[in-house]
Each structure stands twice: as structure tokens, then as C-alpha cells.
Short mmCIF file of C-alpha atoms and ligand atoms in Angstrom, two decimals:
data_model
loop_
_atom_site.label_atom_id
_atom_site.label_comp_id
_atom_site.label_asym_id
_atom_site.label_seq_id
_atom_site.Cartn_x
_atom_site.Cartn_y
_atom_site.Cartn_z
CA MET A 1 22.34 6.17 35.74
CA ALA A 2 20.72 6.67 39.02
CA ASN A 3 19.86 2.99 39.75
CA SER A 4 18.26 3.96 43.25
CA THR A 5 15.21 5.18 41.26
CA LEU A 6 14.79 2.05 39.30
CA THR A 7 12.05 0.68 41.39
CA LYS A 8 10.09 3.81 41.00
CA GLN A 9 10.78 4.06 37.41
CA ARG A 10 9.54 0.45 36.92
CA SER A 11 6.26 1.26 38.66
CA GLU A 12 5.87 4.27 36.55
CA ALA A 13 6.65 2.10 33.31
CA LEU A 14 3.89 -0.28 34.28
CA GLY A 15 1.40 2.44 33.26
CA SER A 16 3.43 3.42 30.23
CA THR A 17 2.22 3.40 26.68
CA VAL A 18 4.19 0.23 25.78
CA ALA A 19 2.68 -1.56 28.92
CA LEU A 20 -0.82 -0.50 27.84
CA LYS A 21 -0.28 -1.79 24.25
CA SER A 22 1.15 -4.94 25.85
CA ALA A 23 -2.06 -5.44 27.93
CA MET A 24 -4.00 -4.84 24.71
CA ALA A 25 -1.96 -7.54 22.92
CA VAL A 26 -2.41 -10.19 25.63
CA THR A 27 -6.23 -9.65 25.97
CA GLY A 28 -6.41 -9.51 22.18
CA VAL A 29 -4.76 -12.94 21.90
CA ILE A 30 -7.37 -14.25 24.38
CA LEU A 31 -10.17 -12.91 22.35
CA VAL A 32 -8.83 -14.31 19.09
CA LEU A 33 -8.62 -17.82 20.72
CA PHE A 34 -12.12 -17.31 21.79
CA LEU A 35 -13.27 -16.28 18.39
CA ILE A 36 -11.67 -19.45 16.85
CA ALA A 37 -13.54 -21.62 19.31
CA HIS A 38 -16.81 -19.68 18.79
CA MET A 39 -16.50 -19.96 14.97
CA TYR A 40 -16.05 -23.78 15.31
CA GLY A 41 -19.18 -23.86 17.37
CA ASN A 42 -21.29 -21.78 15.07
CA LEU A 43 -20.15 -24.22 12.16
CA ASN A 44 -22.15 -27.00 14.03
CA VAL A 45 -25.13 -25.33 12.39
CA PHE A 46 -24.30 -27.41 9.37
CA ALA A 47 -24.64 -30.68 11.35
CA GLY A 48 -28.32 -29.88 12.14
CA GLN A 49 -30.22 -28.53 15.05
CA GLN A 50 -29.53 -31.42 17.25
CA ALA A 51 -25.64 -31.12 16.99
CA PHE A 52 -25.83 -27.33 17.41
CA ASP A 53 -27.93 -27.42 20.54
CA ASP A 54 -26.00 -30.29 21.90
CA TYR A 55 -22.78 -28.19 21.53
CA SER A 56 -24.42 -25.41 23.41
CA HIS A 57 -25.61 -27.82 26.06
CA HIS A 58 -22.10 -29.44 26.37
CA LEU A 59 -20.66 -25.92 26.88
CA ARG A 60 -22.56 -25.93 30.06
CA GLU A 61 -21.59 -29.36 31.15
CA LEU A 62 -17.98 -28.90 30.39
CA GLY A 63 -15.71 -29.69 33.50
CA GLU A 64 -18.56 -31.39 35.36
CA PRO A 65 -18.62 -32.86 38.12
CA MET A 66 -15.33 -31.02 38.89
CA LEU A 67 -17.19 -27.68 38.23
CA PRO A 68 -20.84 -26.96 38.75
CA HIS A 69 -23.21 -26.91 35.78
CA GLY A 70 -22.39 -24.05 33.67
CA GLY A 71 -19.24 -23.36 35.74
CA PHE A 72 -16.82 -23.54 32.82
CA LEU A 73 -18.99 -21.15 30.78
CA TRP A 74 -18.97 -18.72 33.70
CA ILE A 75 -15.33 -18.86 34.10
CA MET A 76 -15.06 -18.09 30.27
CA ARG A 77 -17.45 -15.26 30.62
CA VAL A 78 -15.48 -13.66 33.45
CA VAL A 79 -12.15 -14.08 31.52
CA LEU A 80 -13.82 -12.69 28.42
CA LEU A 81 -15.41 -9.68 30.16
CA ALA A 82 -12.16 -8.83 31.88
CA SER A 83 -10.30 -9.03 28.56
CA VAL A 84 -12.77 -6.78 26.88
CA LEU A 85 -12.70 -4.25 29.52
CA VAL A 86 -8.86 -4.09 29.77
CA HIS A 87 -8.63 -4.09 26.04
CA ALA A 88 -11.14 -1.19 25.77
CA TYR A 89 -9.63 0.77 28.68
CA ALA A 90 -6.09 0.73 27.18
CA ALA A 91 -7.39 1.47 23.78
CA ALA A 92 -9.28 4.59 25.19
CA VAL A 93 -6.20 5.77 27.07
CA LEU A 94 -4.06 5.43 24.07
CA TRP A 95 -6.58 7.09 21.74
CA ARG A 96 -6.75 9.95 24.19
CA ARG A 97 -2.87 10.25 24.38
CA ALA A 98 -2.57 10.22 20.62
CA GLY A 99 -5.10 12.97 20.30
CA ARG A 100 -3.22 15.13 22.86
CA ALA A 101 0.06 14.35 21.19
CA ARG A 102 -0.86 16.23 18.04
CA PRO A 103 -2.85 19.24 19.04
CA VAL A 104 -2.59 20.98 15.68
CA ARG A 105 -3.36 18.79 12.78
CA TYR A 106 -1.74 18.65 9.26
CA GLN A 107 -3.51 20.51 6.46
CA VAL A 108 -2.36 17.89 4.03
CA THR A 109 -2.00 14.26 5.03
CA LYS A 110 -0.95 11.29 2.86
CA ARG A 111 -0.75 7.68 3.71
CA VAL A 112 2.80 6.16 3.08
CA GLN A 113 2.17 2.41 3.58
CA ARG A 114 -0.37 2.02 6.38
CA SER A 115 -3.17 -0.42 5.61
CA TYR A 116 -6.99 0.43 5.71
CA SER A 117 -7.28 -2.00 8.67
CA SER A 118 -4.51 -0.17 10.80
CA TYR A 119 -6.40 3.06 9.94
CA THR A 120 -9.72 1.87 11.23
CA MET A 121 -8.73 0.10 14.44
CA ARG A 122 -10.45 2.55 16.79
CA TYR A 123 -13.74 3.23 15.10
CA GLY A 124 -13.85 -0.43 14.12
CA GLY A 125 -13.27 -1.46 17.77
CA ILE A 126 -16.27 0.74 18.76
CA LEU A 127 -18.53 -1.07 16.15
CA ILE A 128 -17.53 -4.46 17.35
CA ALA A 129 -18.17 -3.50 20.96
CA LEU A 130 -21.64 -2.27 20.12
CA PHE A 131 -22.20 -5.51 18.05
CA VAL A 132 -21.06 -7.74 21.12
CA VAL A 133 -23.70 -5.99 23.31
CA PHE A 134 -26.47 -6.49 20.70
CA HIS A 135 -25.25 -9.91 19.99
CA VAL A 136 -25.36 -11.18 23.71
CA LEU A 137 -28.86 -9.70 23.96
CA HIS A 138 -29.85 -11.37 20.81
CA LEU A 139 -28.55 -14.85 20.91
CA THR A 140 -27.34 -15.45 24.55
CA THR A 141 -30.01 -13.78 26.77
CA ASN A 142 -32.58 -13.73 23.90
CA THR A 143 -33.75 -10.41 25.18
CA ILE A 144 -33.97 -9.13 21.69
CA HIS A 145 -35.66 -11.84 19.60
CA PRO A 146 -36.44 -10.99 16.02
CA GLY A 147 -38.53 -13.97 14.70
CA GLY A 148 -39.58 -14.94 18.24
CA ALA A 149 -37.93 -16.29 21.38
CA SER A 150 -36.88 -19.91 21.86
CA ASP A 151 -34.99 -22.11 24.32
CA SER A 152 -33.21 -23.70 21.46
CA PRO A 153 -29.99 -21.76 20.46
CA TYR A 154 -30.50 -23.03 16.97
CA GLU A 155 -34.08 -21.89 16.70
CA ARG A 156 -33.23 -18.32 18.07
CA MET A 157 -30.51 -18.12 15.46
CA VAL A 158 -32.51 -19.34 12.43
CA ALA A 159 -35.47 -17.16 13.35
CA GLY A 160 -33.25 -14.13 13.68
CA PHE A 161 -31.51 -14.43 10.25
CA GLN A 162 -34.58 -14.98 8.26
CA PRO A 163 -34.80 -12.86 5.03
CA GLU A 164 -37.35 -10.55 6.51
CA PHE A 165 -34.89 -9.49 9.21
CA TRP A 166 -32.27 -8.69 6.60
CA TYR A 167 -31.13 -5.81 8.62
CA VAL A 168 -30.20 -8.11 11.36
CA THR A 169 -28.05 -10.18 9.00
CA LEU A 170 -26.65 -6.94 7.40
CA PHE A 171 -25.63 -5.67 10.84
CA TYR A 172 -23.92 -9.17 11.56
CA VAL A 173 -22.18 -9.09 8.19
CA ALA A 174 -20.79 -5.55 8.56
CA SER A 175 -19.66 -6.48 12.13
CA VAL A 176 -18.00 -9.59 11.18
CA VAL A 177 -16.07 -7.75 8.45
CA ALA A 178 -15.25 -5.20 11.01
CA VAL A 179 -13.84 -8.05 13.10
CA GLY A 180 -11.85 -9.21 10.21
CA LEU A 181 -10.28 -5.90 9.51
CA HIS A 182 -9.61 -5.33 13.22
CA LEU A 183 -7.76 -8.62 13.47
CA ARG A 184 -5.80 -8.07 10.17
CA HIS A 185 -3.87 -5.32 11.85
CA GLY A 186 -4.57 -6.44 15.46
CA ILE A 187 -2.80 -9.84 15.14
CA TRP A 188 0.12 -8.30 13.37
CA SER A 189 0.35 -5.57 16.04
CA ALA A 190 -0.04 -7.96 19.03
CA LEU A 191 2.78 -10.22 17.69
CA THR A 192 5.13 -6.98 17.24
CA THR A 193 4.34 -5.70 20.84
CA LEU A 194 5.08 -8.98 22.41
CA GLY A 195 8.37 -8.95 20.71
CA ALA A 196 8.10 -11.47 17.85
CA ASN A 197 8.73 -8.99 15.04
CA ARG A 198 12.09 -9.34 13.22
CA GLN A 199 12.61 -7.97 9.81
CA SER A 200 13.30 -11.48 8.46
CA ARG A 201 9.87 -12.61 9.84
CA GLN A 202 7.70 -9.75 8.90
CA ARG A 203 6.41 -11.49 5.84
CA SER A 204 5.47 -14.59 7.81
CA LEU A 205 3.77 -12.36 10.48
CA ASN A 206 1.67 -10.51 7.93
CA ILE A 207 0.62 -13.84 6.25
CA ILE A 208 -0.28 -15.31 9.63
CA ALA A 209 -2.43 -12.27 10.59
CA THR A 210 -3.99 -12.23 7.05
CA VAL A 211 -4.93 -15.88 7.20
CA ILE A 212 -6.37 -15.87 10.52
CA ALA A 213 -8.39 -12.66 10.04
CA ALA A 214 -9.78 -14.13 6.67
CA ALA A 215 -10.52 -17.48 7.96
CA LEU A 216 -12.54 -16.02 10.95
CA THR A 217 -14.29 -13.59 8.62
CA VAL A 218 -15.51 -16.33 6.19
CA GLY A 219 -16.18 -18.80 8.96
CA PHE A 220 -18.47 -16.44 10.90
CA LEU A 221 -20.08 -15.15 7.76
CA LEU A 222 -21.06 -18.69 6.72
CA THR A 223 -23.64 -19.37 9.57
CA PRO A 224 -25.84 -16.23 9.30
CA LEU A 225 -25.66 -16.09 5.45
CA SER A 226 -26.58 -19.76 5.02
CA VAL A 227 -29.84 -19.24 7.19
CA THR A 228 -30.73 -16.06 5.25
CA LEU A 229 -30.15 -17.68 1.93
CA GLY A 230 -32.33 -20.74 2.96
CA LEU A 231 -29.34 -23.27 2.97
CA VAL A 232 -30.16 -24.06 6.68
CA GLU A 233 -33.66 -23.97 8.11
CA MET B 1 10.06 25.49 -13.24
CA ASN B 2 7.43 27.68 -11.59
CA ILE B 3 6.20 26.51 -8.28
CA THR B 4 3.37 27.63 -5.95
CA LEU B 5 4.15 27.30 -2.36
CA ARG B 6 1.72 27.08 0.56
CA VAL B 7 3.89 27.60 3.66
CA TRP B 8 3.06 27.69 7.30
CA ARG B 9 3.94 31.05 8.82
CA GLN B 10 3.92 31.48 12.45
CA LYS B 11 5.66 34.55 14.13
CA GLY B 12 6.43 32.68 17.40
CA PRO B 13 5.56 29.87 19.92
CA ASP B 14 2.32 31.70 20.91
CA ASP B 15 1.19 33.06 17.49
CA LYS B 16 -1.69 31.12 15.93
CA GLY B 17 -0.04 30.74 12.64
CA ARG B 18 -1.58 30.40 9.16
CA MET B 19 -0.91 29.15 5.63
CA VAL B 20 0.63 31.85 3.20
CA THR B 21 0.76 31.29 -0.64
CA TYR B 22 3.87 32.31 -2.58
CA LYS B 23 4.94 32.10 -6.14
CA VAL B 24 8.58 30.85 -6.75
CA GLU B 25 9.72 31.36 -10.34
CA ASP B 26 12.59 30.05 -12.40
CA VAL B 27 13.47 27.14 -10.10
CA SER B 28 16.09 24.70 -11.46
CA PRO B 29 15.16 21.09 -11.22
CA ASP B 30 18.64 20.56 -9.87
CA MET B 31 18.02 22.75 -6.74
CA SER B 32 17.40 21.07 -3.51
CA PHE B 33 14.33 21.77 -1.78
CA LEU B 34 16.13 24.05 0.72
CA GLU B 35 17.83 25.96 -2.13
CA MET B 36 14.30 26.52 -3.52
CA LEU B 37 13.33 27.92 0.01
CA ASP B 38 16.64 30.15 -0.16
CA VAL B 39 15.46 31.57 -3.58
CA LEU B 40 12.03 32.36 -1.91
CA ASN B 41 13.71 33.90 1.04
CA GLU B 42 15.91 36.24 -1.21
CA LYS B 43 12.84 37.47 -2.92
CA LEU B 44 11.04 38.04 0.35
CA THR B 45 14.06 39.81 1.87
CA LEU B 46 14.32 42.14 -1.16
CA GLU B 47 10.70 42.89 -0.86
CA GLY B 48 11.11 43.96 2.70
CA GLU B 49 9.25 40.83 4.02
CA GLU B 50 10.37 38.47 6.67
CA PRO B 51 12.04 35.37 5.25
CA VAL B 52 10.50 31.90 6.04
CA ALA B 53 12.39 30.41 9.01
CA PHE B 54 13.46 26.77 8.50
CA ASP B 55 15.83 24.73 10.25
CA HIS B 56 19.12 23.23 8.44
CA ASP B 57 22.78 22.71 9.09
CA CYS B 58 24.77 20.19 7.21
CA ARG B 59 22.83 20.12 3.96
CA GLU B 60 24.14 16.72 3.25
CA GLY B 61 21.61 14.50 4.93
CA ILE B 62 23.58 13.75 8.26
CA CYS B 63 22.45 16.25 10.93
CA GLY B 64 18.75 15.78 10.94
CA ALA B 65 17.80 19.34 11.28
CA CYS B 66 15.90 20.16 8.12
CA GLY B 67 12.66 18.19 8.64
CA VAL B 68 9.40 19.64 7.29
CA VAL B 69 6.29 18.04 6.01
CA ILE B 70 5.88 18.43 2.33
CA ASP B 71 2.51 17.75 0.71
CA GLY B 72 1.64 15.51 3.67
CA GLU B 73 4.85 13.54 3.81
CA ALA B 74 7.65 13.87 6.13
CA HIS B 75 10.68 15.10 4.11
CA GLY B 76 8.46 14.91 0.98
CA PRO B 77 7.98 12.41 -1.84
CA GLU B 78 11.47 10.77 -1.48
CA THR B 79 12.70 8.81 1.49
CA THR B 80 15.50 11.21 2.40
CA THR B 81 16.12 14.43 4.24
CA THR B 82 14.59 17.63 2.94
CA CYS B 83 18.14 19.07 2.05
CA GLN B 84 18.67 15.99 -0.19
CA LEU B 85 15.34 16.20 -1.80
CA HIS B 86 15.55 17.94 -5.34
CA MET B 87 13.13 19.95 -7.26
CA ARG B 88 13.12 17.33 -10.10
CA SER B 89 11.05 15.26 -7.81
CA PHE B 90 8.33 17.83 -8.50
CA SER B 91 6.60 19.10 -11.72
CA ASP B 92 6.45 22.58 -13.23
CA GLY B 93 3.34 24.34 -12.04
CA ASP B 94 2.88 22.24 -8.82
CA THR B 95 1.39 23.61 -5.73
CA ILE B 96 3.44 22.46 -2.78
CA THR B 97 2.28 22.50 0.76
CA VAL B 98 5.05 22.92 3.49
CA GLU B 99 4.20 22.38 7.24
CA PRO B 100 6.23 22.02 10.25
CA TRP B 101 6.37 18.55 12.31
CA ARG B 102 3.22 18.42 14.07
CA ALA B 103 3.56 17.13 17.66
CA LYS B 104 2.92 18.32 21.22
CA ALA B 105 6.47 17.16 21.96
CA PHE B 106 7.84 19.32 19.06
CA PRO B 107 6.48 22.80 19.68
CA VAL B 108 6.83 25.30 16.79
CA ILE B 109 9.42 27.96 17.58
CA LYS B 110 8.90 29.91 14.32
CA ASP B 111 7.35 29.15 10.98
CA LEU B 112 8.74 25.80 9.93
CA VAL B 113 11.30 25.35 12.93
CA VAL B 114 10.30 23.12 15.81
CA ASP B 115 12.04 22.41 19.18
CA ARG B 116 13.26 18.90 19.27
CA GLY B 117 14.61 19.12 22.83
CA SER B 118 12.26 16.24 23.90
CA PHE B 119 14.48 13.88 21.93
CA ASP B 120 17.49 15.13 23.89
CA ARG B 121 15.81 14.42 27.11
CA ILE B 122 14.84 11.02 26.06
CA VAL B 123 18.66 10.27 25.36
CA GLN B 124 19.56 12.04 28.60
CA ALA B 125 17.15 9.60 30.46
CA GLY B 126 19.22 6.46 29.41
CA GLY B 127 20.56 6.56 25.80
CA TYR B 128 24.24 6.35 26.90
CA ILE B 129 26.59 3.98 28.65
CA SER B 130 28.31 5.14 31.92
CA ALA B 131 31.31 2.74 31.64
CA PRO B 132 34.43 4.90 31.33
CA THR B 133 35.72 4.41 27.91
CA GLY B 134 39.28 5.21 28.33
CA THR B 135 41.48 4.58 25.07
CA ALA B 136 40.03 2.28 22.47
CA PRO B 137 40.28 -1.31 23.36
CA ASP B 138 42.22 -4.01 21.41
CA ALA B 139 39.98 -4.86 18.36
CA HIS B 140 39.45 -8.46 19.42
CA ALA B 141 39.44 -8.04 23.24
CA MET B 142 35.57 -8.06 23.37
CA PRO B 143 34.14 -10.14 20.58
CA VAL B 144 30.81 -9.03 19.09
CA PRO B 145 28.98 -11.30 16.70
CA LYS B 146 28.92 -9.68 13.28
CA ALA B 147 24.98 -9.85 12.98
CA ASP B 148 24.77 -7.90 16.39
CA ALA B 149 27.42 -5.32 15.39
CA ASP B 150 25.67 -4.78 12.07
CA ARG B 151 22.33 -4.30 13.85
CA ALA B 152 23.68 -1.91 16.36
CA PHE B 153 25.51 0.03 13.69
CA ASP B 154 22.23 0.33 11.64
CA ALA B 155 20.27 1.53 14.62
CA ALA B 156 23.05 4.01 15.37
CA THR B 157 22.73 5.78 12.08
CA CYS B 158 19.39 7.42 13.35
CA ILE B 159 19.98 11.17 13.04
CA GLY B 160 17.26 12.36 15.34
CA CYS B 161 15.49 14.14 12.55
CA GLY B 162 12.00 13.47 14.09
CA ALA B 163 10.34 12.29 10.77
CA CYS B 164 9.12 9.18 12.51
CA VAL B 165 7.11 11.51 14.82
CA ALA B 166 5.84 13.70 12.18
CA ALA B 167 4.63 10.65 10.10
CA CYS B 168 3.06 8.82 12.91
CA PRO B 169 -0.76 8.98 13.16
CA ASN B 170 -0.17 8.81 16.92
CA ALA B 171 2.68 11.38 16.98
CA SER B 172 4.82 8.59 18.75
CA GLY B 173 8.51 8.87 19.23
CA MET B 174 8.82 5.16 19.49
CA LEU B 175 11.05 4.60 16.61
CA PHE B 176 13.59 7.05 17.62
CA THR B 177 13.62 5.59 21.17
CA ALA B 178 13.77 2.03 19.84
CA ALA B 179 16.71 3.02 17.66
CA LYS B 180 18.72 4.19 20.67
CA VAL B 181 17.55 1.18 22.85
CA THR B 182 18.48 -1.39 20.10
CA HIS B 183 21.87 0.42 19.24
CA LEU B 184 23.12 0.06 22.81
CA GLY B 185 21.23 -3.09 23.72
CA MET B 186 23.12 -5.11 20.99
CA LEU B 187 26.63 -4.24 22.36
CA PRO B 188 28.45 -5.82 25.41
CA GLN B 189 29.06 -2.42 26.83
CA GLY B 190 25.32 -1.61 26.83
CA GLN B 191 24.36 -4.78 29.03
CA PRO B 192 24.85 -3.46 32.55
CA GLU B 193 22.26 -0.94 32.16
CA ARG B 194 20.15 -2.42 29.57
CA GLU B 195 17.05 -2.84 31.92
CA ALA B 196 17.27 0.48 33.54
CA ARG B 197 17.78 2.21 30.23
CA VAL B 198 14.69 1.03 28.47
CA VAL B 199 12.51 1.68 31.53
CA GLN B 200 13.84 5.21 31.84
CA MET B 201 13.71 6.00 28.18
CA VAL B 202 10.22 4.80 27.76
CA ASN B 203 9.03 6.82 30.81
CA GLN B 204 10.74 9.97 29.49
CA HIS B 205 9.12 9.35 25.91
CA ASP B 206 5.69 9.23 27.64
CA GLU B 207 6.30 12.24 29.92
CA GLU B 208 7.29 14.31 26.82
CA ASP B 209 3.66 13.78 25.48
CA PHE B 210 4.42 11.67 22.66
CA GLY B 211 1.64 9.28 21.70
CA GLY B 212 1.72 5.63 22.00
CA CYS B 213 2.92 3.39 19.14
CA THR B 214 0.32 0.98 17.54
CA ASN B 215 2.68 -0.65 15.06
CA ILE B 216 1.34 1.04 11.94
CA GLY B 217 4.80 1.46 10.39
CA GLU B 218 4.53 4.89 8.82
CA CYS B 219 7.67 5.92 10.79
CA ALA B 220 9.96 3.23 9.32
CA ALA B 221 8.56 3.89 5.90
CA VAL B 222 9.62 7.72 5.95
CA CYS B 223 12.83 7.20 8.01
CA PRO B 224 15.63 8.59 5.97
CA LYS B 225 18.11 6.41 7.70
CA GLY B 226 16.10 3.14 7.20
CA ILE B 227 15.69 2.26 10.92
CA PRO B 228 13.68 -0.81 10.87
CA LEU B 229 10.27 -1.23 12.55
CA ASP B 230 11.42 -4.34 14.28
CA THR B 231 13.52 -2.03 16.73
CA ILE B 232 10.25 -1.25 18.17
CA SER B 233 9.52 -4.97 18.82
CA GLN B 234 12.95 -5.24 20.45
CA LEU B 235 12.27 -2.32 22.62
CA ASN B 236 8.96 -3.87 23.82
CA ARG B 237 10.61 -7.10 24.56
CA ASP B 238 13.35 -5.35 26.47
CA LEU B 239 10.75 -3.33 28.46
CA LEU B 240 8.58 -6.39 29.27
CA GLY B 241 11.77 -8.25 30.41
CA ALA B 242 12.83 -5.33 32.66
CA LEU B 243 9.31 -5.08 34.11
CA THR B 244 9.34 -8.70 35.16
CA SER B 245 12.99 -8.94 36.06
CA SER B 246 13.86 -9.50 39.70
CA ARG B 247 17.13 -7.63 39.38
CA ALA B 248 17.53 -5.56 42.50
CA GLU B 249 18.40 -1.89 42.12
C1 HEM C 1 -21.66 -13.80 12.76
C2 HEM C 1 -21.76 -14.98 13.18
C3 HEM C 1 -22.06 -15.34 14.65
C4 HEM C 1 -22.97 -16.08 15.16
C5 HEM C 1 -23.96 -16.79 14.33
C6 HEM C 1 -22.97 -16.25 16.54
C7 HEM C 1 -23.80 -16.89 17.30
C8 HEM C 1 -23.72 -17.02 18.66
C9 HEM C 1 -24.41 -17.76 19.54
C10 HEM C 1 -25.75 -18.68 18.91
C11 HEM C 1 -24.27 -17.48 20.77
C12 HEM C 1 -25.01 -18.09 21.99
C13 HEM C 1 -24.27 -19.42 22.41
C14 HEM C 1 -24.94 -20.05 23.58
O1 HEM C 1 -25.88 -19.52 24.38
O2 HEM C 1 -24.59 -21.29 23.70
C15 HEM C 1 -23.19 -16.51 20.79
C16 HEM C 1 -22.63 -16.02 22.02
C17 HEM C 1 -21.58 -14.94 21.91
N1 HEM C 1 -20.88 -14.51 20.86
FE1 HEM C 1 -21.34 -14.94 18.96
N2 HEM C 1 -21.87 -15.38 16.88
C18 HEM C 1 -21.26 -14.76 15.81
C19 HEM C 1 -20.19 -13.89 15.80
C20 HEM C 1 -19.59 -13.36 16.99
C21 HEM C 1 -18.47 -12.35 16.97
C22 HEM C 1 -17.70 -11.95 15.64
C23 HEM C 1 -18.17 -12.13 18.36
C24 HEM C 1 -17.08 -11.17 18.96
C25 HEM C 1 -16.78 -10.15 18.34
C26 HEM C 1 -18.98 -12.95 19.14
C27 HEM C 1 -19.11 -12.73 20.48
C28 HEM C 1 -19.98 -13.59 21.27
C29 HEM C 1 -20.07 -13.52 22.63
C30 HEM C 1 -19.16 -12.54 23.62
C31 HEM C 1 -21.02 -14.45 23.18
C32 HEM C 1 -21.48 -14.51 24.57
C33 HEM C 1 -20.95 -15.77 25.25
C34 HEM C 1 -21.52 -15.96 26.53
O3 HEM C 1 -21.58 -15.06 27.39
O4 HEM C 1 -22.17 -17.05 26.71
N3 HEM C 1 -19.83 -13.64 18.23
N4 HEM C 1 -22.85 -16.21 19.44
S1 SF4 C 2 14.48 6.95 13.65
FE1 SF4 C 2 14.67 7.70 11.50
S2 SF4 C 2 13.01 9.11 11.24
FE2 SF4 C 2 13.11 8.82 13.51
S3 SF4 C 2 14.58 10.37 14.23
FE3 SF4 C 2 15.90 8.61 13.76
S4 SF4 C 2 16.46 9.05 11.59
FE4 SF4 C 2 14.71 10.42 11.95
S1 FES C 3 20.35 19.93 6.81
FE1 FES C 3 21.39 18.32 7.78
S2 FES C 3 20.11 16.66 7.26
FE2 FES C 3 19.22 18.30 6.05
#
């Protein structure tokens, strides 16, 4: 084997399909950790307006005085945005490659064992990306404000999920379910990509992926649905 | 049994190709799928038509030549090779669709025959050890843990049939590549070139225009030799190790 080319081969492999999916796995794990923290923050809604708004306020004070006001939040935003961009870029390259890799399609296809969630990763990902844009404009910048703008994150949220804005709630529900499906395959896939998959562990990996995905789905659904159903006002 | 076959016919690599329907009568349930195609071809030959080209060699499930997609499944409804699939797996009166492997890296040569040379080039890129083997060493000269030997042996049973690629929604050749990487990577003789091997084989895999793996698992589910999906996880780990390794050339 011509070892003299190894350095060149290594740099070529940095752009390989395996490297791309590894980048997706690492950024995906970052985003899942964010979602867990975010879900916890949202559940503060059940502790009342004061607690919810305090939580949001504390996010901006975190790290002070070592960091300036809002510094921690901005670091998080940069990390999240970079993760989303890398994740989406790698997904787009792999999607294009997959399309090129099978120029003539089968006339008959049959699924053998693949799950619905593995099958919907790409379109589901697009839905989630659109949701995130809408969601930031809605609850972070308050540029879109069904039910009226407010300085209180709690009020913004309660106003936006009122029954007359059922379509907002519906879009949230659909997107959160899409996130759940995305994570069901995504967590399994990320762990496999990062080398944790052994035949003896496959059951555990599947359970871990299903439990995290289900917990995030239910946890995220509770907040908007409670507002719409009038349990929180 | 009477069977209606919809078969992909393509005169050559540049022909557009199309599905053609044939009736095959008096099929015995004990025939293999290839024998049923033989019956069709005899009939076509007698009628002065060009027989359907399909690849085959051993007809006992060990050469990997006979891959076709049957009703949307690589090698058909049983997890075996097409030559080991029998007509008893179908019912009288069935309409069966037969297509070649579909992948850019496996171009159709004629009808159901594809060129799997891309697999050979992946192996040439690193699927070997360059240590001179000489005569067989003493059985205990180089101890190999039983579990490692078993895993290497299981991975080595890959016959290069290409069903994994055919079944993969991404047309990825990663299970095949991972089988080779695992087979050699589990054994002491494979260690000196372990890092270079995985890097070069993955690069060649990508250069051949296979798609990227997204861990869906259809490959392992159709593999006639039961190559496990976790070999792909092992390949990933080896590649990430090689990319972060400080070993000089
Ligand atoms: C459905 C239930 C959800 C609710 C009620 C909710 C609520 C909120 C609220 C109130 C904020 C603003 C926080 C603040 O300004 O302090 C926010 C920010 C954010 N949420 Fe959600 N969220 C939900 C689901 C999600 C999901 C599923 C994702 C990701 C896929 C997500 C991603 C984000 C992002 C990226 C931000 C912006 C962070 C920033 O830049 O400050 N959210 N969310
Ligand atoms: S891994 Fe299995 S399906 Fe793929 S080429 Fe080898 S034997 Fe065939
Ligand atoms: S002809 Fe050899 S495996 Fe089928």
C-alpha cells in the first residue's frame, strides 16, 4: 500500500461521506442537548408567569460578571447557528450524492425493515428548519406576534397559542412531532456513526433513541397545548 | 405454476431499456428462480427471440453473481441469493417484477447484468494485507481471541453480491466496504495497514459514486450472508481514528 499518499488520502477523507455524517452526528448531539435544556425551560410555564419570565431573564444573566449581559446566550446562539448550518450543509451534500448514486429508479420498491422515521429524515428536516425560522421570529424576536407583541416571553407565548390561533398551535404540534420522528432515527444514527453500535447493544441504542425522542415530543407538546386548552393563562 | 414476469430488457449500456412482460407456464415450485428464467430463455430461444441476460455462476449461493431485484427486494422475498430462491416462495398466477441492481456504481451491461467492478476497485484500494504470508504459521504462534476470530470470519463471508447497495435507499456501498474493513481489522495481520486501509477504501467508495450511508439498515436486512450493520459503526470508528491519528506516513 503506497503510504506516501496517506496524508493526501487523509485530507481527501475529511470530505468523505463518512466524515460528513460524522459532522451531522456531532452537531445533532449538540442540538439534542439544546432541546433537552429548552424543553426544561418551557415546562417552567406551569410554575407561572413570574417563573417563566425569570427563567428567560436568567438566561441573559448567566455567566455574569465574567460574561457581559446576554453573553452566554449569544455564545449559545453562535454555537447553535453553526451547528444548524453544518448539519444542514452535510445533509444537503449527502442528499445530492444519494440522488446521483441511483440515477435510474426502481419500478417496484419495498421496505424491508426501515422505519418511517428513517424514511422521512430529509423532508422532516426541511419542515423543522422552516419551523425554527418561524419560531424565532415568533417567540424570540416577536416580529410575528399573533395575539399581540409583549416584552414578557410568557405573554408572547400565551397570546400566540390562544384557541383562535389554532393554526399556530397546529403548526407547532406538527413540527414537534416531526422533531420527534427526526430524533427517533437521528439519535440511533448518530450513535452508530460515532462508533457506539455493536450488535449486542442495538436494543439499548434503539430504546435510548425512542425514549429521548418520545420524552422531547411530549415535553414540547405540553406547553402550547396547555395554553390552547386553557390550562395555563 | 403459471407466472407472469415483468423483466427489464436493455440491449446494452447505452440503450434506454424498458420492462417487457412474459408468461412462463408449467413452473415447478421446486425450481430455483434462475431455473425458471432458464425455462423462459429456452422458450424465447425457440421463438427466435433474444434470451434474457442474467448473471450467475455457482448456483449454490457462494459466488455472489446472481443478484437481481425481485418485486422491489434484493434477491427477492427470502434472505438468500437468487439462485437459492425457489419458486415455492411465490404463488400460482403471481406477477413478478425483475429489475437489475440500480446504482450509478453498478452500470447495466445488458438486461439484468450489471458491472460490479467498482467493488473490485474498493478492494484494490486497501482490502488486503501486504505482509508476505509464506507457509502457514504454527497454529498458536499468533494468538487471536476467539471472539475476534469469529467476527473476522463472519465479516469475511461477504460474497460481494451487491445486494446491500441495491437495497440501500442511498445506493451506498458501505456495508460491503465495512465487511472488508472489519474482516482485516479484527486480525493481527491487518493491524499495520489498518489506518491507511480504511481511509483509502472509503475514498475509493466515494469516488465510485456510491451514496453515503445514513444507518437505515436495509443492507444488513437483505444481506444473504448476514453481515451485521455494526460493521459500519466499526468502519466509522476506524476512519475517525485514522483522521485524528498522528501516525506519520
Ligand atoms: C413547541 C414547543 C416550544 C415552545 C413553547 C418554545 C418556546 C420558545 C420560547 C418562548 C423561546 C424564546 C425564549 C427567550 O427569548 O428567552 C424559544 C426560543 C427558541 N426555540 Fe423554542 N419552543 C418550542 C419548541 C422548539 C423546538 C422543537 C425547537 C427546535 C427544533 C426550538 C428552537 C428554538 C430556538 C432555536 C430558539 C431561539 C434561541 C435564541 O436564539 O434565543 N423550539 N422557544
Ligand atoms: S455485505 Fe452482504 S449484501 Fe453486501 S456484498 Fe457482501 S454479501 Fe452481498
Ligand atoms: S449464482 Fe453464485 S451465488 Fe447465485
